[in-house]
Coordinates of C-alpha atoms in Angstrom, one line a residue:
M1334 CA 142.3 168.4 71.6
S1335 CA 139.6 166.6 73.6
D1336 CA 140.3 163.4 71.6
K1337 CA 144.0 163.6 72.4
R1338 CA 143.2 164.0 76.1
A1339 CA 140.8 161.1 76.0
S1340 CA 143.3 158.9 74.2
S1341 CA 146.0 159.8 76.7
R1342 CA 143.7 158.9 79.6
L1343 CA 142.8 155.6 78.0
R1344 CA 146.4 154.7 77.4
G1345 CA 147.2 155.6 81.0
I1346 CA 144.4 153.3 82.3
V1347 CA 145.7 150.4 80.1
I1348 CA 149.3 150.9 81.4
L1349 CA 148.2 151.0 85.0
L1350 CA 146.2 147.9 84.6
G1351 CA 149.2 146.1 83.0
L1352 CA 151.4 147.2 85.9
F1353 CA 148.9 146.1 88.4
V1354 CA 148.6 142.6 86.9
G1355 CA 152.3 142.3 86.7
A1356 CA 152.8 143.3 90.3
R1357 CA 150.1 140.9 91.4
A1358 CA 151.8 138.0 89.6
H1359 CA 155.3 138.7 91.0
S1360 CA 154.7 140.1 94.4
S1361 CA 154.9 137.6 97.3
G1362 CA 153.1 139.9 99.8
V1363 CA 149.8 140.3 98.1
P1364 CA 146.6 139.0 99.8
D1365 CA 145.5 135.4 99.1
L1366 CA 142.4 136.7 97.5
L1367 CA 144.5 137.9 94.5
E1368 CA 146.9 134.9 94.5
D1369 CA 144.0 132.4 94.7
P1370 CA 140.7 134.3 93.9
L1371 CA 138.8 131.0 93.2
L1372 CA 140.0 129.4 96.4
T1373 CA 141.6 126.3 94.9
R1374 CA 144.7 125.9 97.1
P1375 CA 144.4 123.0 99.6
P1376 CA 145.5 124.0 103.2
L1377 CA 148.7 122.0 102.8
L1378 CA 150.1 124.6 100.4
N1379 CA 149.6 127.4 102.8
Y1380 CA 152.2 125.8 105.2
G1381 CA 154.9 125.7 102.6
T1382 CA 157.3 122.7 102.5
V1383 CA 156.3 120.6 105.5
L1384 CA 157.4 117.3 106.9
Q1385 CA 153.9 115.8 107.0
S1386 CA 150.3 116.9 106.2
E1387 CA 149.5 117.5 109.9
T1388 CA 148.5 120.3 112.1
P1389 CA 150.5 122.1 113.4
A1390 CA 152.8 121.7 110.4
V1391 CA 156.6 121.3 111.1
T1392 CA 158.7 123.3 108.7
C1393 CA 162.1 122.4 107.5
P1394 CA 165.1 124.1 109.2
T1395 CA 167.6 126.2 107.3
A1396 CA 170.5 124.4 108.9
I1397 CA 171.1 120.9 110.3
D1398 CA 173.1 120.3 113.5
L1399 CA 174.6 116.8 113.6
A1400 CA 176.7 117.5 116.7
Q1401 CA 174.2 115.5 118.8
P1402 CA 173.6 111.7 118.3
L1403 CA 171.1 111.2 115.5
T1404 CA 167.8 109.7 116.6
L1405 CA 165.3 108.0 114.3
A1406 CA 163.0 111.1 114.6
G1407 CA 165.9 113.4 113.6
A1408 CA 166.8 111.1 110.7
V1409 CA 163.3 111.1 109.4
D1410 CA 162.9 114.9 109.6
I1411 CA 166.2 115.5 107.8
G1412 CA 165.4 112.9 105.1
L1413 CA 161.9 114.3 104.5
C1414 CA 163.3 117.8 104.2
N1415 CA 166.0 116.9 101.7
N1416 CA 164.2 114.3 99.6
P1417 CA 163.6 115.6 96.0
Q1418 CA 160.7 113.2 95.5
I1419 CA 158.7 115.0 98.2
G1420 CA 159.5 118.4 96.7
A1421 CA 158.3 117.1 93.3
S1422 CA 155.1 115.8 94.7
F1423 CA 154.5 119.1 96.6
A1424 CA 155.0 121.0 93.3
A1425 CA 152.6 118.6 91.6
I1426 CA 149.9 119.7 94.1
K1427 CA 150.5 123.3 93.2
A1428 CA 150.2 122.6 89.5
Q1429 CA 147.0 120.6 90.0
A1430 CA 145.5 123.3 92.2
A1431 CA 146.1 125.8 89.4
A1432 CA 144.4 123.4 87.0
V1433 CA 141.3 123.3 89.3
G1434 CA 141.4 127.1 89.1
E1435 CA 141.3 127.0 85.3
A1436 CA 138.3 124.7 85.4
R1437 CA 136.4 127.0 87.8
A1438 CA 137.3 130.0 85.8
S1439 CA 135.4 128.6 82.8
Y1440 CA 132.1 129.4 84.7
L1441 CA 132.9 133.2 84.8
P1442 CA 132.5 135.7 82.0
T1443 CA 135.5 137.0 80.2
L1444 CA 136.1 140.7 79.7
S1445 CA 138.4 142.4 77.3
A1446 CA 139.2 146.0 76.3
A1447 CA 141.3 147.6 73.6
V1448 CA 142.3 151.2 72.7
S1449 CA 143.8 152.1 69.4
P1450 CA 145.2 155.6 68.8
L1451 CA 144.9 156.2 65.0
R1452 CA 146.0 158.8 62.5
T1453 CA 144.1 158.9 59.3
R1454 CA 145.4 160.9 56.3
T1455 CA 143.4 161.3 53.1
Q1456 CA 145.1 162.7 49.9
Y1457 CA 143.5 163.8 46.6
P1458 CA 146.2 164.1 43.9
D1459 CA 144.0 166.2 41.7
L1460 CA 142.7 168.4 44.5
P1461 CA 145.6 169.0 47.0
T1462 CA 143.6 171.5 48.8
S1463 CA 141.1 168.8 49.8
N1464 CA 143.8 166.7 51.6
S1465 CA 142.9 166.0 55.2
T1466 CA 144.5 164.5 58.3
E1467 CA 142.5 163.3 61.3
N1468 CA 143.8 162.1 64.7
G1469 CA 141.7 160.1 67.0
H1470 CA 141.3 156.8 68.7
T1471 CA 139.0 153.8 68.7
L1472 CA 137.9 152.1 71.9
S1473 CA 136.3 148.6 72.2
A1474 CA 135.2 146.5 75.1
G1475 CA 133.6 143.1 75.1
V1476 CA 132.1 140.5 77.4
S1477 CA 131.5 136.8 76.7
W1478 CA 129.8 134.4 79.1
R1479 CA 129.1 130.8 78.3
L1480 CA 125.6 129.9 79.4
F1481 CA 125.3 126.3 78.5
D1482 CA 127.6 123.6 77.2
F1483 CA 126.0 120.2 77.9
G1484 CA 128.1 119.5 81.0
A1485 CA 131.6 120.0 79.5
R1486 CA 132.6 122.4 82.2
A1487 CA 131.2 120.3 85.0
A1488 CA 133.0 117.2 83.8
S1489 CA 136.2 119.1 83.4
G1490 CA 135.9 120.5 86.9
E1491 CA 135.2 117.0 88.3
A1492 CA 138.3 115.6 86.5
E1493 CA 140.6 118.3 87.8
N1494 CA 139.2 118.0 91.4
R1495 CA 139.8 114.3 91.3
S1496 CA 143.3 114.8 90.0
L1497 CA 144.0 117.2 92.9
Q1498 CA 142.8 114.7 95.4
A1499 CA 145.1 112.2 93.7
A1500 CA 148.0 114.6 93.9
L1501 CA 147.4 115.1 97.6
A1502 CA 147.2 111.3 98.2
N1503 CA 150.3 110.8 96.1
H1504 CA 152.2 113.3 98.2
D1505 CA 151.2 111.3 101.3
A1506 CA 152.2 108.1 99.6
T1507 CA 155.6 109.6 98.7
I1508 CA 156.1 110.6 102.4
Q1509 CA 155.2 107.1 103.5
K1510 CA 157.7 105.5 101.1
V1511 CA 160.5 107.9 102.0
M1512 CA 159.9 107.4 105.7
S1513 CA 160.0 103.6 105.2
N1514 CA 163.3 103.8 103.3
I1515 CA 164.8 106.1 106.0
V1516 CA 163.6 103.8 108.8
E1517 CA 165.2 100.7 107.1
A1518 CA 168.5 102.5 106.4
Y1519 CA 168.6 103.9 110.0
F1520 CA 168.2 100.5 111.6
D1521 CA 170.6 98.9 109.2
A1522 CA 173.1 101.5 110.4
Q1523 CA 172.1 100.9 114.0
T1524 CA 172.6 97.2 113.5
A1525 CA 176.0 97.7 111.9
R1526 CA 177.1 100.1 114.6
A1527 CA 175.9 97.8 117.4
T1528 CA 177.6 94.9 115.7
L1529 CA 180.8 96.8 115.6
V1530 CA 180.5 97.6 119.3
A1531 CA 179.8 93.9 120.1
R1532 CA 182.8 92.8 118.0
A1533 CA 185.0 95.3 119.8
E1534 CA 183.8 93.9 123.1
S1535 CA 184.5 90.4 121.9
T1536 CA 188.0 91.4 120.8
A1537 CA 188.6 92.9 124.3
T1538 CA 187.4 89.7 125.9
A1539 CA 189.6 87.6 123.6
Q1540 CA 192.5 89.9 124.5
Q1541 CA 191.9 89.4 128.2
T1542 CA 191.6 85.7 127.8
Y1543 CA 194.8 85.6 125.8
E1544 CA 196.7 87.6 128.4
A1545 CA 195.3 85.4 131.3
T1546 CA 196.3 82.3 129.4
E1547 CA 199.8 83.7 128.9
R1548 CA 200.1 84.3 132.7
R1549 CA 198.9 80.8 133.5
Q1550 CA 201.4 79.4 131.1
R1551 CA 204.2 81.3 132.7
M1552 CA 203.0 80.1 136.1
G1553 CA 203.1 76.5 134.7
V1554 CA 199.3 75.9 135.2
A1555 CA 198.4 76.0 131.5
A1556 CA 199.8 74.3 128.4
Q1557 CA 201.2 76.1 125.4
S1558 CA 198.3 74.8 123.3
D1559 CA 196.0 76.9 125.5
S1560 CA 198.0 80.1 124.6
L1561 CA 197.9 79.2 120.9
Q1562 CA 194.2 78.6 120.9
A1563 CA 193.6 81.8 122.8
A1564 CA 195.8 83.7 120.2
T1565 CA 193.8 82.1 117.4
A1566 CA 190.5 83.2 119.0
L1567 CA 192.0 86.8 119.4
D1568 CA 192.9 86.9 115.7
K1569 CA 189.4 85.8 114.7
A1570 CA 187.9 88.4 116.9
E1571 CA 190.1 91.1 115.4
L1572 CA 189.2 90.0 111.9
A1573 CA 185.5 90.1 112.7
Q1574 CA 185.9 93.6 114.2
Q1575 CA 187.5 94.8 110.9
Q1576 CA 184.7 93.3 108.9
A1577 CA 182.2 95.0 111.2
T1578 CA 184.0 98.3 110.7
A1579 CA 183.7 98.1 107.0
A1580 CA 180.0 97.2 107.3
D1581 CA 179.4 100.1 109.6
R1582 CA 181.0 102.5 107.1
A1583 CA 178.9 101.2 104.3
S1584 CA 175.6 101.4 106.2
S1585 CA 176.4 104.9 107.5
G1586 CA 177.1 106.0 103.9
A1587 CA 173.8 104.6 102.8
L1588 CA 171.9 106.4 105.6
L1589 CA 173.6 109.7 104.8
Y1590 CA 172.6 109.2 101.1
F1591 CA 168.9 108.9 102.1
L1592 CA 169.3 111.9 104.4
G1593 CA 170.7 114.0 101.6
I1594 CA 173.9 114.7 103.5
A1595 CA 177.5 114.4 102.2
P1596 CA 178.8 110.9 102.6
S1597 CA 182.0 112.2 104.3
T1598 CA 180.0 113.5 107.2
E1599 CA 180.8 112.0 110.6
L1600 CA 177.6 110.3 111.8
R1601 CA 176.8 109.7 115.5
L1602 CA 173.8 107.5 116.2
A1603 CA 171.7 107.4 119.3
G1604 CA 171.8 104.1 121.2
L1605 CA 169.2 101.5 120.6
E1606 CA 166.7 101.5 123.4
N1607 CA 165.5 98.3 124.9
A1608 CA 162.6 97.1 122.9
G1609 CA 159.9 94.8 124.1
T1610 CA 157.3 92.7 122.3
S1611 CA 154.4 94.4 124.1
H1612 CA 153.3 95.9 120.8
V1613 CA 150.5 93.8 119.4
V1614 CA 150.7 92.8 115.8
E1615 CA 147.0 92.8 114.8
D1616 CA 145.4 90.1 112.7
L1617 CA 146.3 90.2 109.0
N1618 CA 142.7 90.8 108.0
Y1619 CA 142.7 94.0 110.1
W1620 CA 145.8 95.3 108.3
L1621 CA 144.3 94.4 104.8
E1622 CA 141.1 96.1 105.6
E1623 CA 142.9 99.2 106.9
T1624 CA 145.2 99.3 103.8
A1625 CA 142.3 99.0 101.3
T1626 CA 140.5 102.0 102.8
R1627 CA 143.3 104.4 103.8
H1628 CA 146.5 103.7 101.9
P1629 CA 147.4 106.9 100.0
A1630 CA 148.7 105.1 96.9
I1631 CA 145.4 103.2 96.5
I1632 CA 143.5 106.4 97.1
A1633 CA 145.6 108.2 94.5
A1634 CA 145.1 105.5 91.9
R1635 CA 141.4 105.5 92.6
E1636 CA 141.1 109.2 92.2
Q1637 CA 143.1 109.1 88.9
W1638 CA 140.7 106.5 87.6
K1639 CA 137.7 108.6 88.5
A1640 CA 139.4 111.6 86.9
A1641 CA 139.9 109.6 83.7
Q1642 CA 136.2 108.7 83.7
A1643 CA 135.3 112.3 84.0
K1644 CA 137.5 113.2 81.1
V1645 CA 135.5 110.8 78.9
K1646 CA 132.5 113.0 79.6
V1647 CA 134.6 116.1 78.7
A1648 CA 135.5 114.5 75.4
R1649 CA 131.9 113.7 74.6
S1650 CA 130.7 117.1 75.5
E1651 CA 133.2 118.9 73.3
G1652 CA 131.3 117.8 70.2
L1653 CA 128.0 119.2 71.4
P1654 CA 126.5 122.7 70.9
T1655 CA 127.3 125.7 73.2
I1656 CA 125.4 128.8 74.0
D1657 CA 127.2 132.1 74.8
L1658 CA 126.0 135.6 75.8
V1659 CA 128.1 138.3 74.2
G1660 CA 128.2 142.0 74.4
N1661 CA 130.5 144.6 72.8
F1662 CA 130.9 148.4 73.0
Y1663 CA 132.8 150.4 70.3
Q1664 CA 133.7 154.0 70.4
N1665 CA 134.6 155.9 67.1
G1666 CA 134.0 152.9 65.0
Y1667 CA 134.8 149.2 65.0
Q1668 CA 136.2 148.7 61.5
G1669 CA 138.4 151.8 61.5
L1670 CA 138.5 155.4 62.7
Q1671 CA 135.3 157.2 61.8
A1672 CA 135.2 160.9 60.9
N1673 CA 132.5 161.6 63.4
R1674 CA 132.5 160.5 67.0
S1675 CA 130.2 157.5 67.6
N1676 CA 129.3 154.9 70.2
T1677 CA 128.1 151.4 69.1
T1678 CA 126.8 148.7 71.4
T1679 CA 125.9 145.1 70.5
V1680 CA 124.3 142.4 72.6
G1681 CA 123.5 138.9 71.5
I1682 CA 123.3 135.2 71.9
I1683 CA 125.7 132.9 70.0
V1684 CA 124.7 129.3 69.5
T1685 CA 127.6 127.2 68.2
I1686 CA 126.7 123.9 66.6
P1687 CA 129.6 121.7 65.5
L1688 CA 128.6 120.0 62.3
F1689 CA 131.7 118.1 61.2
D1690 CA 135.3 118.0 62.5
G1691 CA 136.7 115.3 60.5
F1692 CA 135.8 112.7 63.1
S1693 CA 138.3 114.3 65.5
S1694 CA 135.8 114.3 68.4
T1695 CA 135.2 110.5 67.8
Y1696 CA 138.8 109.7 68.3
K1697 CA 139.1 112.0 71.3
V1698 CA 136.4 110.0 73.0
R1699 CA 138.1 106.7 72.1
R1700 CA 141.4 108.0 73.5
A1701 CA 139.7 109.1 76.7
Q1702 CA 138.0 105.7 77.1
A1703 CA 141.3 103.9 76.6
Q1704 CA 143.0 106.1 79.2
A1705 CA 140.1 105.4 81.6
E1706 CA 140.6 101.6 81.1
Q1707 CA 144.4 102.1 81.6
S1708 CA 143.8 104.0 84.9
E1709 CA 141.4 101.2 86.1
S1710 CA 144.1 98.6 85.4
Q1711 CA 146.7 100.7 87.2
L1712 CA 144.3 100.9 90.2
H1713 CA 144.0 97.1 90.3
D1714 CA 147.8 96.7 90.0
T1715 CA 148.4 99.2 92.8
D1716 CA 145.9 97.6 95.0
Q1717 CA 147.4 94.2 94.5
Q1718 CA 151.0 95.4 94.9
V1719 CA 150.2 97.3 98.1
L1720 CA 148.3 94.4 99.7
T1721 CA 151.1 92.0 98.8
D1722 CA 153.6 94.3 100.6
V1723 CA 151.4 94.4 103.6
I1724 CA 151.2 90.6 103.8
K1725 CA 155.0 90.3 103.6
A1726 CA 155.5 93.1 106.2
H1727 CA 153.0 91.5 108.6
A1728 CA 154.7 88.1 108.3
E1729 CA 158.1 89.6 109.0
A1730 CA 156.8 91.6 112.0
V1731 CA 155.2 88.5 113.5
A1732 CA 158.4 86.5 113.0
V1733 CA 160.7 89.1 114.4
A1734 CA 158.6 89.5 117.6
G1735 CA 159.2 85.9 118.4
K1736 CA 162.8 86.1 117.4
L1737 CA 163.4 89.0 119.8
Q1738 CA 162.0 87.2 122.7
A1739 CA 164.2 84.1 121.9
A1740 CA 167.3 86.3 121.5
E1741 CA 166.7 87.8 125.0
E1742 CA 166.5 84.4 126.6
L1743 CA 169.6 83.2 124.7
L1744 CA 171.6 86.3 125.9
R1745 CA 170.7 85.6 129.5
A1746 CA 171.7 82.0 129.2
A1747 CA 175.0 82.9 127.4
R1748 CA 176.0 85.4 130.1
S1749 CA 175.4 82.8 132.8
A1750 CA 177.4 80.2 130.9
V1751 CA 180.4 82.5 130.5
A1752 CA 180.4 83.5 134.2
S1753 CA 180.2 79.8 135.2
S1754 CA 182.9 78.7 132.7
Q1755 CA 185.2 81.6 133.7
R1756 CA 185.0 80.5 137.4
R1757 CA 185.7 76.9 136.5
Y1758 CA 188.6 77.8 134.3
D1759 CA 190.1 79.9 137.0
K1760 CA 189.9 76.9 139.4
G1761 CA 191.3 74.6 136.7
A1762 CA 188.1 72.6 136.4
A1763 CA 187.6 73.7 132.7
D1764 CA 189.9 73.9 129.7
I1765 CA 190.5 76.8 127.4
L1766 CA 188.3 75.3 124.6
E1767 CA 185.2 75.4 126.9
L1768 CA 185.9 79.0 127.9
L1769 CA 186.4 80.1 124.3
S1770 CA 183.3 78.3 123.2
V1771 CA 181.0 80.0 125.7
Q1772 CA 182.6 83.4 125.0
S1773 CA 181.9 82.9 121.3
A1774 CA 178.3 81.9 122.1
L1775 CA 177.9 85.0 124.2
A1776 CA 179.2 87.2 121.3
D1777 CA 176.7 85.6 119.0
A1778 CA 173.9 86.0 121.5
Q1779 CA 174.7 89.7 121.9
L1780 CA 174.6 90.1 118.1
E1781 CA 171.3 88.3 117.8
R1782 CA 169.8 90.6 120.6
V1783 CA 171.0 93.7 118.7
R1784 CA 169.6 92.4 115.4
G1785 CA 166.3 91.5 117.1
V1786 CA 165.8 95.0 118.6
A1787 CA 166.6 96.7 115.3
E1788 CA 164.6 94.3 113.2
W1789 CA 161.6 94.6 115.6
E1790 CA 161.5 98.4 115.5
A1791 CA 162.2 98.5 111.7
D1792 CA 159.6 95.8 110.8
R1793 CA 157.0 97.4 113.1
L1794 CA 157.3 100.7 111.4
K1795 CA 157.6 99.1 107.9
L1796 CA 154.3 97.4 108.5
L1797 CA 152.7 100.7 109.3
A1798 CA 154.2 102.2 106.2
A1799 CA 153.1 99.3 104.0
A1800 CA 149.6 99.8 105.3
G1801 CA 149.7 103.5 104.7
A1802 CA 149.4 104.2 108.4
L1803 CA 152.9 105.4 109.3
D1804 CA 152.4 108.8 110.8
R1805 CA 155.2 111.1 111.9
S1806 CA 153.9 110.7 115.5
E1807 CA 154.7 107.0 115.4
I1808 CA 158.4 107.8 115.2
G1809 CA 158.9 110.2 118.1
D1810 CA 159.2 113.9 118.8
H1811 CA 160.2 116.2 116.0
A1812 CA 163.9 116.9 115.9
F1813 CA 163.4 120.6 114.9

């Protein structure tokens, strides 16, 4: 009877342990000590899905309100929240943090326990009266602790830690890339929208000029050719406005795609603020030095290379001897149920010496070495590609700074020319061709000014992104 009670208690303990482990794995409200007992999670994961690895972190909203005009800051926030690449890189950090935990766990002992309720029946055909039935259980518990392995665990831990750093850097690089794409799409949409506004203003001006010419013709102070030329200019302005409308729809659709919003959504954009060239575009050598030291894509590639080098050490160590401390406890036998109650304890040291594995370890080392060489080549390729992007972005930023200043001077001159020509035309001192010419020049100057503002802001931020220095604070206040 006592054996049955003991067996029942042991089964209850095993069941309770199983329920506890299951609850720990599925419950979201358990302490972090149980979720991450070896403290492998980087702080970024504790914030959940965030816009940028910054403090305090900005979490994504559950709903997006587009009733207000969309600013660049709002576009970046929405795009970062909805972009699947960022979600994938965030999940990669979680997976690699778990891999770091597995590497750290190899330093700890492993414990195991088993209970086996048994029923043993012995029959003697020639002596039925000697038949016996015995109920009982066996209980076993074991501990194993690796004491020495020639650095395999250390190399594995280094490789996983390097890979975690690479995953964190890759997450930042993904954010930089996504922000750069959103910035480019946003200013393309801004340029198209401003172009549409400028074309509409040109159409309105052409309409006013046509009506004024018609009145002058009826009064006999203008020739019919003036009205025909004014009508032609109006038709051209209306055609240009229609083309601008199509370009505006296309650029708005592209921006909505990057934001992860349905293309049919009505999009209102905040107006472009006046931009100046007071921002200094530092020397190219400064940008190249900054990029080489801080760009997350280069950091990620470098950490991957170091992880691959550590995996070569792991492959070499796997073919070396290991030393383990083991201990076991058996109750009521360890090869089957014994008739008499017993307790057996064993303690020992196990030295495992690999003698021959069919040259498997040799080829594992060769493969790890080849992967390390591949990672080194990828590092050089990433470094070269990133620096090339910085050189291009720097050249574009320098060029557009001068272009914006020239566009502002051109716009002032065009406005003065239109005002002067309008006064002269009203007094009959200028013909319609002169007036239409200066009006066309003003429309072109307005477009160049709009393009200059958008290109300056876009290229300035794209240079920061190319150098890996585009922080969320460079764009403006958070939209949420």
